Amino acid sequence: MADAERTVDEAMVEQLARLAELELAPERRPAIAEQLDGLLREANAVNRFMDARRDVGPGVRYHHPDVRDDES
Amino acid sequence: MSVAADLTELGLREAGEQIAGGALSPVELVEATLRRIEEVDPQLGSYIHVSGEQALAAARAAEASIAAGYHLGPLHGTTIALKDLVGVRGEVSSAGSKVLQDFVPAEDATIAARLRAAGAIFVGRLNMHEFAYGVTTNNPHYGAARNPWDTGRTPGGSSGGSGAAVAARLCCGAIGTDTGCSIRLPAAFNGIAGIRPTIGRVSNHGITPLAWTLDTAGPMCRTVEDCALMLAAIAGFDAKDRQTANVPVPTYRDDLERGLEGVRIALIEDFTLTDLQAGVASAVEAAIHELEAGGAQVREVPMTDLEPSISALLTVDIAEPAAYHAAWLRERPQDYGDDVRALLEVGELYLATHYIQAQRYRTLLRDQFDDVLRDVDAILTPTVPFTAPPVGATDVTLESGETLDIVAAVMRYNALPPLVGLPALSVPCGFSDDGLPVGMQLIGRAFDEGTLFRIGHGYQRETAWHLMAPSL
């Protein structure tokens, strides 16, 4: 993908890493920017998809409703 | 065929039955297994460490115990190997990493303790993708594991050592773990069976985590029946793991004998059989016909909202590992392999909202699976749309011509069960023209692994794919 089409650039990666208190050597930033750009594009698509379903919360029901986890 | 290969041809049930009946000595089985590992594993790299002395000592103890009348069940005296992230007291449990290369747990992981109590003999620790964070087992610290059907191909991952070792007859059965695909993918690529249990069915205590809300551990064996025997031994509530559920664990014997007649199986419309490599499509279609011939009722069902599944899975599977590894990533980043380090760094830069939206999507998807599984007993898909790529491949070109990163490519069908927390069984169902194994995936209701075993075993009674062995 051409740099101009990118949402995430090296400067942004540097800033985000600083916010996360993560030392990220300058030579690692281009590859991280490219990978993050692709992954966040996908993650943003999930965000937009879920915009239509504000009724759904984040609690994943792993079990049957009639199963209680703490019986012992 | 050598004597070693002869005895190691025995699967878990067969070996256990012969040991119980006095026809086979656990010591002979372990000796044969160790010889075969020595002969074959230099080609495969499936083991990180072989516990020869301990295994022989345990075999002698098992033999004495059985001779004295103390038989512990179908696993007693059989050879089991553990993925390197399952903690065993007194043994280096490195999770395939340099970071944990000196980590020696003080106690067994719960599943290791349960296998030990069932009389299983641990023969060694199996290679894996570093920290289970990848799909190839191309491990920078312990070497690449290789596929026994074609050693130029990957065995998949992250439980690639488990898949290769079981297929190559280097143990009766193995433990794998599955966060996004890591039991089912190597099961499919290596032509064996593997079950990802319901989240909460098997304890994760003592197992190095990857992503807490996705992680599961489960059996990888040559047959579905062997997987059932092993799951019965390791499953169940564990006070040391708050995520385990207090649900009774069946022996699965009744399920295994019920056969295919009347079982209801769904194919997902415009999804199950689309965009597959030709050899995968023909094998899965033939398996569907075989299931129908055995009495199963197969029909298509529509499912919506599957499109975001890969992205949602990757989001959770990037954010949670970054949280677990945060301290080590700052203290010793140079000790990680390049691919794992990059993913961890990327995970540090995600927004909280991305993670939350992905978790919300999981709820939505689970509701839909529950609706479908009210009317059918299982949902069938291929396990992977293609067969094992070459060792070192980082991209895969799909049948449509689209080239994807290998992690995203293997997730098409694999991502669904972890997102919804439901059990999924991969069953070998044929080979491509170039001789590589193909697997089909059966997804079931929560805590209903028994129905998946019923279908998988019913299929294996009618077919012989699980009896095929690689030439090594």
Coordinates of C-alpha atoms in Angstrom, one line a residue:
Chain A
M1 CA 0.0 0.0 0.0
A2 CA 1.3 3.4 -0.9
D3 CA 2.3 5.6 2.1
A4 CA -0.2 8.3 1.0
E5 CA -3.0 5.8 1.6
R6 CA -1.8 4.9 5.0
T7 CA -3.6 6.0 8.2
V8 CA -0.8 4.9 10.4
D9 CA 2.7 6.4 9.8
E10 CA 5.9 6.2 11.7
A11 CA 5.4 9.4 13.6
M12 CA 2.0 8.0 14.9
V13 CA 3.7 4.8 15.9
E14 CA 6.3 6.7 17.8
Q15 CA 3.6 8.7 19.6
L16 CA 1.5 5.7 20.5
A17 CA 4.6 3.8 21.7
R18 CA 5.5 6.8 23.9
L19 CA 1.9 6.8 25.3
A20 CA 2.3 3.1 26.1
E21 CA 5.8 3.7 27.6
L22 CA 7.2 1.3 25.1
E23 CA 10.7 1.9 23.7
L24 CA 10.5 1.3 20.0
A25 CA 13.8 1.7 18.1
P26 CA 13.4 4.0 15.0
E27 CA 14.4 1.2 12.7
R28 CA 11.4 -0.9 13.9
R29 CA 8.8 1.8 13.3
P30 CA 8.3 1.4 9.5
A31 CA 7.4 -2.3 9.7
I32 CA 5.2 -1.8 12.8
A33 CA 3.4 1.1 11.1
E34 CA 2.7 -1.0 8.1
Q35 CA 1.4 -4.0 10.1
L36 CA -0.6 -1.8 12.5
D37 CA -2.2 0.1 9.6
G38 CA -3.5 -3.1 8.0
L39 CA -4.7 -4.6 11.3
L40 CA -6.4 -1.4 12.5
R41 CA -8.1 -1.1 9.1
E42 CA -9.7 -4.5 9.8
A43 CA -10.4 -3.7 13.4
N44 CA -12.1 -0.4 12.4
A45 CA -14.4 -2.4 10.1
V46 CA -15.5 -4.5 13.1
N47 CA -16.1 -1.2 15.0
R48 CA -18.3 0.1 12.2
F49 CA -20.2 -3.3 12.0
M50 CA -20.9 -3.1 15.7
D51 CA -22.2 0.4 15.5
A52 CA -25.5 -1.0 14.3
R53 CA -25.8 -3.3 17.4
R54 CA -25.5 -1.0 20.4
D55 CA -27.8 -3.4 22.3
V56 CA -25.1 -6.0 22.5
G57 CA -22.6 -5.9 25.4
P58 CA -19.1 -7.4 25.6
G59 CA -20.0 -10.3 28.0
V60 CA -19.2 -13.5 26.2
R61 CA -21.4 -16.3 27.3
Y62 CA -19.1 -19.3 27.2
H63 CA -21.5 -21.6 28.9
H64 CA -25.1 -22.7 28.9
P65 CA -27.3 -20.3 30.7
D66 CA -28.1 -23.0 33.3
V67 CA -24.5 -23.7 34.1
R68 CA -23.0 -21.9 37.1
D69 CA -19.3 -21.6 37.2
D70 CA -18.7 -21.5 40.9
E71 CA -20.6 -24.7 42.0
S72 CA -18.2 -27.0 43.8
Chain B
M1 CA 8.9 -52.3 9.4
S2 CA 11.1 -52.2 12.5
V3 CA 10.0 -53.6 15.8
A4 CA 9.9 -50.0 17.1
A5 CA 7.5 -49.0 14.3
D6 CA 5.4 -52.0 15.0
L7 CA 4.6 -51.2 18.6
T8 CA 4.3 -47.5 18.0
E9 CA 1.6 -48.2 15.4
L10 CA -0.7 -48.8 18.3
G11 CA -3.1 -46.0 19.0
L12 CA -4.0 -44.8 22.5
R13 CA -7.0 -47.2 22.9
E14 CA -5.3 -50.1 21.4
A15 CA -2.1 -49.7 23.5
G16 CA -4.2 -49.1 26.6
E17 CA -6.2 -52.2 26.1
Q18 CA -3.2 -54.4 25.4
I19 CA -1.5 -53.0 28.5
A20 CA -4.6 -53.7 30.6
G21 CA -4.8 -57.2 29.3
G22 CA -1.2 -58.0 29.9
A23 CA -0.3 -58.4 26.2
L24 CA 1.9 -55.3 26.1
S25 CA 4.4 -54.0 28.6
P26 CA 4.5 -50.3 29.2
V27 CA 8.3 -50.6 29.3
E28 CA 8.4 -52.2 25.8
L29 CA 6.1 -49.5 24.5
V30 CA 8.2 -46.7 25.9
E31 CA 11.4 -48.3 24.7
A32 CA 9.9 -48.6 21.2
T33 CA 8.7 -45.0 21.3
L34 CA 12.1 -43.7 22.3
R35 CA 13.8 -45.6 19.6
R36 CA 11.4 -44.3 17.0
I37 CA 11.8 -40.7 18.2
E38 CA 15.6 -41.2 17.9
E39 CA 15.2 -42.6 14.3
V40 CA 12.6 -40.3 13.0
D41 CA 12.5 -37.0 14.8
P42 CA 15.7 -35.5 13.4
Q43 CA 13.7 -35.1 10.2
L44 CA 10.7 -33.5 12.0
G45 CA 11.9 -31.5 15.0
S46 CA 8.7 -32.3 16.8
Y47 CA 10.2 -32.7 20.3
I48 CA 12.1 -29.9 22.2
H49 CA 13.0 -32.3 24.9
V50 CA 12.7 -36.1 25.3
S51 CA 12.3 -37.4 28.8
G52 CA 13.8 -40.8 28.3
E53 CA 14.9 -41.7 31.8
Q54 CA 11.8 -40.4 33.5
A55 CA 9.5 -42.1 30.9
L56 CA 11.2 -45.5 31.5
A57 CA 11.0 -45.1 35.2
A58 CA 7.3 -44.2 35.0
A59 CA 6.8 -47.2 32.6
R60 CA 8.4 -49.6 35.1
A61 CA 6.2 -48.2 37.9
A62 CA 3.1 -48.6 35.7
E63 CA 4.0 -52.2 34.9
A64 CA 4.5 -53.0 38.6
S65 CA 1.3 -51.2 39.6
I66 CA -0.8 -53.1 37.0
A67 CA 0.8 -56.4 37.9
A68 CA -0.2 -55.7 41.5
G69 CA -3.8 -55.2 40.4
Y70 CA -4.0 -51.4 40.4
H71 CA -5.2 -50.4 36.9
L72 CA -5.9 -46.7 36.5
G73 CA -7.9 -46.8 33.3
P74 CA -7.5 -46.7 29.5
L75 CA -4.5 -44.3 29.6
H76 CA -2.5 -46.4 32.1
G77 CA 0.9 -47.1 30.6
T78 CA 0.3 -45.2 27.3
T79 CA 2.8 -42.7 25.9
I80 CA 1.6 -39.0 26.0
A81 CA 3.6 -36.0 25.0
L82 CA 2.9 -32.4 26.1
K83 CA 3.1 -29.2 24.2
D84 CA 6.0 -27.2 25.8
L85 CA 3.7 -24.7 27.5
V86 CA 2.1 -27.3 29.8
G87 CA 3.8 -27.0 33.1
V88 CA 5.3 -30.2 34.6
R89 CA 6.9 -30.0 38.0
G90 CA 10.7 -30.2 37.9
E91 CA 10.9 -29.9 34.1
V92 CA 11.8 -26.9 32.0
S93 CA 8.5 -25.6 30.5
S94 CA 9.7 -22.9 28.1
A95 CA 6.6 -22.4 26.0
G96 CA 8.9 -22.7 23.0
S97 CA 10.6 -19.4 24.1
K98 CA 13.9 -18.0 25.1
V99 CA 12.2 -15.9 27.7
L100 CA 11.1 -18.9 29.7
Q101 CA 14.1 -21.2 28.8
D102 CA 14.9 -21.6 32.5
F103 CA 11.4 -21.8 33.9
V104 CA 10.9 -24.9 36.0
P105 CA 7.4 -25.1 37.5
A106 CA 7.0 -26.2 41.1
E107 CA 3.8 -28.1 40.4
D108 CA 2.1 -29.8 37.5
A109 CA -0.5 -28.0 35.4
T110 CA -3.9 -29.4 36.3
I111 CA -4.1 -31.4 33.1
A112 CA -0.6 -32.8 33.5
A113 CA -1.6 -33.9 37.1
R114 CA -4.8 -35.5 35.8
L115 CA -3.0 -37.4 33.0
R116 CA -0.4 -38.6 35.6
A117 CA -3.2 -39.7 37.8
A118 CA -4.7 -41.6 34.9
G119 CA -1.4 -43.5 34.5
A120 CA -0.2 -41.8 31.3
I121 CA 3.6 -41.7 30.7
F122 CA 5.1 -38.4 29.6
V123 CA 7.7 -39.0 26.9
G124 CA 8.7 -35.5 26.2
R125 CA 7.9 -31.9 25.5
L126 CA 6.7 -30.9 22.0
N127 CA 7.9 -28.1 19.8
M128 CA 5.5 -25.2 19.2
H129 CA 5.3 -21.7 17.8
E130 CA 7.0 -19.4 20.3
F131 CA 4.5 -18.7 23.1
A132 CA 1.8 -20.3 20.9
Y133 CA 1.7 -17.0 19.0
G134 CA 1.7 -18.1 15.4
V135 CA 0.5 -20.8 13.0
T136 CA 3.7 -22.4 11.6
T137 CA 5.9 -23.7 14.5
N138 CA 8.8 -22.1 12.6
N139 CA 10.5 -21.7 16.0
P140 CA 13.6 -19.4 16.0
H141 CA 14.9 -20.9 19.3
Y142 CA 14.3 -24.7 18.8
G143 CA 14.1 -25.0 15.1
A144 CA 11.2 -25.4 12.6
A145 CA 8.9 -28.4 13.1
R146 CA 8.2 -30.2 9.9
N147 CA 5.2 -32.1 8.5
P148 CA 5.7 -35.9 8.4
W149 CA 3.7 -36.2 5.1
D150 CA 6.2 -33.8 3.4
T151 CA 9.0 -32.5 5.4
G152 CA 9.3 -29.5 3.2
R153 CA 5.9 -28.4 4.5
T154 CA 4.8 -26.9 7.8
P155 CA 2.9 -29.0 10.3
G156 CA 1.0 -25.9 11.2
G157 CA 0.8 -24.4 14.6
S158 CA 1.0 -23.4 17.2
S159 CA 0.8 -27.1 18.3
G160 CA 2.8 -28.2 15.3
G161 CA 5.1 -30.5 17.3
S162 CA 2.0 -32.2 18.7
G163 CA 0.5 -32.7 15.3
A164 CA 3.7 -34.0 13.7
A165 CA 4.6 -36.3 16.6
V166 CA 1.2 -38.0 16.7
A167 CA 1.1 -38.5 13.0
A168 CA 4.6 -39.9 12.9
R169 CA 3.8 -42.4 15.7
L170 CA 6.2 -40.7 18.2
C171 CA 3.6 -41.0 21.0
C172 CA 0.1 -42.5 21.4
G173 CA -1.4 -39.0 21.9
A174 CA -0.5 -35.4 22.7
I175 CA -1.8 -32.3 24.3
G176 CA -2.2 -29.2 22.3
T177 CA -3.6 -25.8 23.0
D178 CA -5.9 -23.8 20.8
T179 CA -6.4 -20.0 21.1
G180 CA -7.4 -19.2 17.5
C181 CA -6.7 -22.5 15.6
S182 CA -3.7 -24.2 17.3
I183 CA -5.2 -27.7 17.9
R184 CA -7.4 -28.0 14.8
L185 CA -5.0 -26.5 12.2
P186 CA -2.1 -28.9 13.0
A187 CA -4.6 -31.7 13.3
A188 CA -5.8 -31.0 9.8
F189 CA -2.3 -30.5 8.3
N190 CA -1.0 -33.7 9.8
G191 CA -3.9 -36.0 9.2
I192 CA -4.9 -36.6 12.8
A193 CA -7.9 -35.8 15.0
G194 CA -7.9 -32.9 17.5
I195 CA -10.6 -31.3 19.6
R196 CA -10.8 -27.8 20.9
P197 CA -13.1 -28.3 23.9
T198 CA -15.7 -25.8 25.1
I199 CA -14.1 -22.9 26.9
G200 CA -14.4 -23.8 30.6
R201 CA -14.3 -27.6 29.9
V202 CA -10.6 -28.1 30.6
S203 CA -8.5 -26.3 33.1
N204 CA -5.8 -23.8 31.9
H205 CA -4.1 -23.8 35.3
G206 CA -0.3 -24.2 34.9
I207 CA -0.4 -23.6 31.2
T208 CA 1.4 -20.5 29.8
P209 CA -1.4 -18.3 28.5
L210 CA -1.7 -16.6 25.1
A211 CA -5.1 -14.9 25.2
W212 CA -7.1 -15.6 28.3
T213 CA -10.6 -15.4 26.9
L214 CA -9.8 -17.7 23.9
D215 CA -7.3 -20.2 25.3
T216 CA -8.2 -23.9 25.6
A217 CA -6.2 -27.1 25.9
G218 CA -7.2 -30.4 24.4
P219 CA -6.2 -33.8 23.0
M220 CA -4.6 -34.5 19.6
C221 CA -4.6 -38.2 18.7
R222 CA -4.8 -40.5 15.7
T223 CA -8.5 -41.2 16.1
V224 CA -11.5 -39.5 17.4
E225 CA -12.1 -42.3 19.9
D226 CA -8.6 -41.7 21.4
C227 CA -9.4 -38.0 21.7
A228 CA -12.5 -38.9 23.7
L229 CA -10.6 -41.2 26.0
M230 CA -8.0 -38.4 26.7
L231 CA -10.6 -35.6 27.1
A232 CA -12.5 -37.7 29.7
A233 CA -9.2 -37.9 31.7
I234 CA -8.4 -34.2 31.7
A235 CA -11.8 -32.4 31.6
G236 CA -13.7 -31.0 34.5
F237 CA -14.0 -28.3 37.1
D238 CA -10.8 -27.1 38.7
A239 CA -10.8 -24.8 41.7
K240 CA -7.5 -23.4 40.5
D241 CA -9.0 -22.1 37.2
R242 CA -11.9 -19.8 37.8
Q243 CA -12.9 -20.2 34.1
T244 CA -13.7 -23.9 34.4
A245 CA -17.4 -24.8 34.7
N246 CA -18.8 -27.3 37.0
V247 CA -20.4 -29.6 34.4
P248 CA -20.3 -33.4 34.7
V249 CA -17.7 -35.1 32.4
P250 CA -19.0 -38.2 30.6
T251 CA -16.9 -41.1 29.7
Y252 CA -18.1 -40.6 26.1
R253 CA -18.4 -44.4 25.6
D254 CA -22.1 -44.2 24.9
D255 CA -21.6 -41.3 22.5
L256 CA -19.0 -43.2 20.6
E257 CA -21.4 -46.1 20.0
R258 CA -24.5 -44.2 18.9
G259 CA -23.5 -44.0 15.2
L260 CA -24.5 -41.5 12.6
E261 CA -28.2 -42.5 12.1
G262 CA -30.4 -39.4 12.6
V263 CA -27.7 -37.0 13.5
R264 CA -28.4 -33.5 12.1
I265 CA -25.5 -31.6 10.5
A266 CA -25.6 -28.1 9.1
L267 CA -23.5 -26.7 6.3
I268 CA -23.2 -22.9 6.3
E269 CA -24.8 -21.5 3.1
D270 CA -22.3 -19.8 0.8
F271 CA -19.5 -20.4 3.3
T272 CA -18.8 -24.1 4.0
L273 CA -17.9 -25.1 0.5
T274 CA -16.7 -21.8 -1.2
D275 CA -13.3 -20.7 -2.2
L276 CA -11.5 -24.0 -1.3
Q277 CA -8.4 -25.5 -2.8
A278 CA -9.6 -28.2 -5.2
G279 CA -8.3 -31.1 -3.2
V280 CA -9.9 -29.7 0.0
A281 CA -13.2 -29.2 -1.7
S282 CA -13.4 -32.7 -3.1
A283 CA -12.4 -34.3 0.2
V284 CA -14.9 -32.4 2.2
E285 CA -17.7 -33.0 -0.3
A286 CA -16.9 -36.7 -0.2
A287 CA -17.0 -36.7 3.6
I288 CA -20.4 -35.1 3.5
H289 CA -21.7 -37.8 1.2
E290 CA -20.2 -40.4 3.5
L291 CA -21.9 -38.9 6.5
E292 CA -25.2 -38.9 4.6
A293 CA -24.7 -42.5 3.6
G294 CA -24.2 -43.4 7.2
G295 CA -27.6 -41.9 8.1
A296 CA -26.8 -38.3 8.9
Q297 CA -29.2 -35.6 7.8
V298 CA -27.2 -32.8 6.2
R299 CA -28.7 -29.5 5.2
E300 CA -27.6 -25.9 4.5
V301 CA -28.4 -23.1 6.9
P302 CA -28.0 -19.4 6.4
M303 CA -25.7 -17.6 8.8
T304 CA -25.0 -13.9 8.6
D305 CA -22.4 -11.6 10.1
L306 CA -19.5 -13.9 9.6
E307 CA -17.4 -11.4 7.7
P308 CA -15.9 -9.6 10.7
S309 CA -14.9 -12.9 12.4
I310 CA -11.2 -13.0 11.3
S311 CA -10.6 -9.4 12.3
A312 CA -12.4 -9.7 15.6
L313 CA -10.4 -12.9 16.4
L314 CA -7.1 -11.2 15.5
T315 CA -8.0 -8.1 17.6
V316 CA -8.6 -10.1 20.7
D317 CA -5.6 -12.3 19.9
I318 CA -3.4 -9.3 19.6
A319 CA -4.6 -7.2 22.5
E320 CA -4.6 -9.9 25.2
P321 CA -1.1 -11.3 24.5
A322 CA 0.3 -7.8 24.6
A323 CA -1.1 -7.4 28.1
Y324 CA 0.4 -10.7 29.2
H325 CA 3.8 -10.0 27.8
A326 CA 4.0 -6.2 28.6
A327 CA 6.8 -6.5 31.2
W328 CA 9.0 -8.9 29.3
L329 CA 8.6 -6.9 26.1
R330 CA 10.1 -3.9 27.9
E331 CA 12.8 -5.8 29.8
R332 CA 14.1 -8.2 27.2
P333 CA 12.6 -7.6 23.7
Q334 CA 15.6 -9.1 22.0
D335 CA 14.7 -12.5 23.4
Y336 CA 11.6 -12.8 21.3
G337 CA 11.6 -14.0 17.7
D338 CA 10.9 -11.4 15.1
D339 CA 7.3 -12.3 14.3
V340 CA 6.2 -12.6 17.9
R341 CA 8.0 -9.4 18.9
A342 CA 6.3 -7.4 16.1
L343 CA 2.8 -8.7 17.0
L344 CA 3.4 -7.8 20.7
E345 CA 4.5 -4.3 19.8
V346 CA 1.6 -3.9 17.5
G347 CA -0.7 -5.1 20.3
E348 CA 0.6 -2.3 22.6
L349 CA -0.7 0.3 20.1
Y350 CA -4.4 -0.9 19.7
L351 CA -7.1 1.2 21.2
A352 CA -9.3 -0.1 24.0
T353 CA -12.4 0.4 21.9
H354 CA -11.1 -2.0 19.2
Y355 CA -10.8 -4.7 21.9
I356 CA -14.3 -4.0 23.3
Q357 CA -15.9 -3.9 19.9
A358 CA -14.4 -7.3 19.1
Q359 CA -15.7 -8.7 22.4
R360 CA -19.1 -7.4 21.6
Y361 CA -19.0 -9.1 18.2
R362 CA -18.3 -12.4 20.0
T363 CA -21.6 -12.1 21.9
L364 CA -23.5 -11.4 18.7
L365 CA -21.9 -14.3 16.9
R366 CA -22.5 -16.7 19.9
D367 CA -26.2 -15.9 19.9
Q368 CA -26.4 -16.9 16.2
F369 CA -24.5 -20.1 16.7
D370 CA -26.8 -21.0 19.7
D371 CA -29.8 -20.4 17.4
V372 CA -28.5 -22.7 14.7
L373 CA -27.4 -25.4 17.1
R374 CA -31.0 -25.6 18.6
D375 CA -32.0 -27.3 15.3
V376 CA -28.9 -29.2 14.4
D377 CA -26.3 -31.3 16.3
A378 CA -23.2 -29.9 14.6
I379 CA -22.1 -27.4 12.0
L380 CA -19.6 -28.7 9.4
T381 CA -16.9 -26.7 7.6
P382 CA -13.4 -27.6 6.3
T383 CA -10.8 -27.0 9.0
V384 CA -8.6 -25.0 6.6
P385 CA -9.3 -24.0 3.0
F386 CA -6.0 -25.3 1.8
T387 CA -3.4 -28.0 2.6
A388 CA 0.0 -27.4 4.4
P389 CA 2.1 -24.7 2.8
P390 CA 5.9 -24.9 2.6
V391 CA 8.0 -24.4 5.7
G392 CA 8.8 -20.7 5.9
A393 CA 5.8 -19.4 4.0
T394 CA 4.4 -16.2 5.4
D395 CA 1.6 -15.7 2.8
V396 CA -0.9 -18.0 1.2
T397 CA -2.7 -17.5 -2.1
L398 CA -6.3 -18.6 -1.9
E399 CA -8.3 -20.3 -4.7
S400 CA -9.8 -16.9 -5.5
G401 CA -6.4 -15.6 -6.3
E402 CA -6.3 -13.4 -3.2
T403 CA -3.0 -13.5 -1.3
L404 CA -3.3 -13.3 2.5
D405 CA -1.0 -13.3 5.4
I406 CA -0.8 -16.9 6.6
V407 CA -2.3 -16.1 10.0
A408 CA -5.4 -14.5 8.5
A409 CA -5.6 -17.2 5.8
V410 CA -5.9 -20.2 8.2
M411 CA -8.5 -18.4 10.3
R412 CA -11.4 -18.5 7.8
Y413 CA -13.1 -21.4 9.5
N414 CA -10.8 -21.7 12.5
A415 CA -11.8 -18.3 14.0
L416 CA -15.4 -19.2 14.6
P417 CA -15.3 -21.7 17.5
P418 CA -12.9 -19.7 19.7
L419 CA -14.9 -16.5 19.2
V420 CA -18.1 -18.2 20.4
G421 CA -16.4 -20.5 22.9
L422 CA -17.9 -23.7 21.5
P423 CA -16.2 -27.1 21.0
A424 CA -14.8 -28.0 17.6
L425 CA -13.4 -31.3 16.4
S426 CA -11.1 -31.6 13.4
V427 CA -11.3 -35.0 11.7
P428 CA -9.1 -36.2 8.8
C429 CA -11.2 -36.7 5.7
G430 CA -8.9 -37.3 2.8
F431 CA -5.8 -36.2 0.9
S432 CA -5.1 -33.7 -1.8
D433 CA -3.6 -34.9 -5.1
D434 CA -0.2 -34.1 -3.8
G435 CA -0.6 -36.4 -0.8
L436 CA -1.3 -33.8 1.9
P437 CA -4.0 -34.4 4.5
V438 CA -7.3 -32.6 4.6
G439 CA -9.5 -32.1 7.7
M440 CA -13.1 -31.3 8.3
Q441 CA -14.3 -29.3 11.3
L442 CA -17.4 -30.1 13.3
I443 CA -18.6 -27.3 15.7
G444 CA -21.0 -28.3 18.5
R445 CA -23.1 -27.1 21.4
A446 CA -21.4 -25.9 24.6
F447 CA -20.2 -28.9 26.7
D448 CA -21.5 -31.3 24.1
E449 CA -18.2 -32.7 22.9
G450 CA -19.9 -36.1 23.1
T451 CA -22.0 -35.4 20.0
L452 CA -18.9 -34.3 18.1
F453 CA -17.2 -37.6 19.1
R454 CA -20.3 -39.5 18.0
I455 CA -20.2 -38.0 14.5
G456 CA -16.4 -38.1 14.2
H457 CA -16.2 -41.7 15.4
G458 CA -19.2 -42.7 13.3
Y459 CA -17.4 -41.3 10.3
Q460 CA -14.1 -43.1 11.1
R461 CA -15.9 -46.4 11.4
E462 CA -16.9 -46.0 7.8
T463 CA -13.6 -44.6 6.4
A464 CA -9.9 -45.3 6.7
W465 CA -8.2 -41.9 6.4
H466 CA -7.2 -42.1 10.1
L467 CA -5.4 -45.3 9.5
M468 CA -3.0 -43.8 6.9
A469 CA 0.5 -43.2 8.1
P470 CA 3.2 -41.1 6.6
S471 CA 6.3 -42.8 5.2
L472 CA 9.3 -41.9 7.3

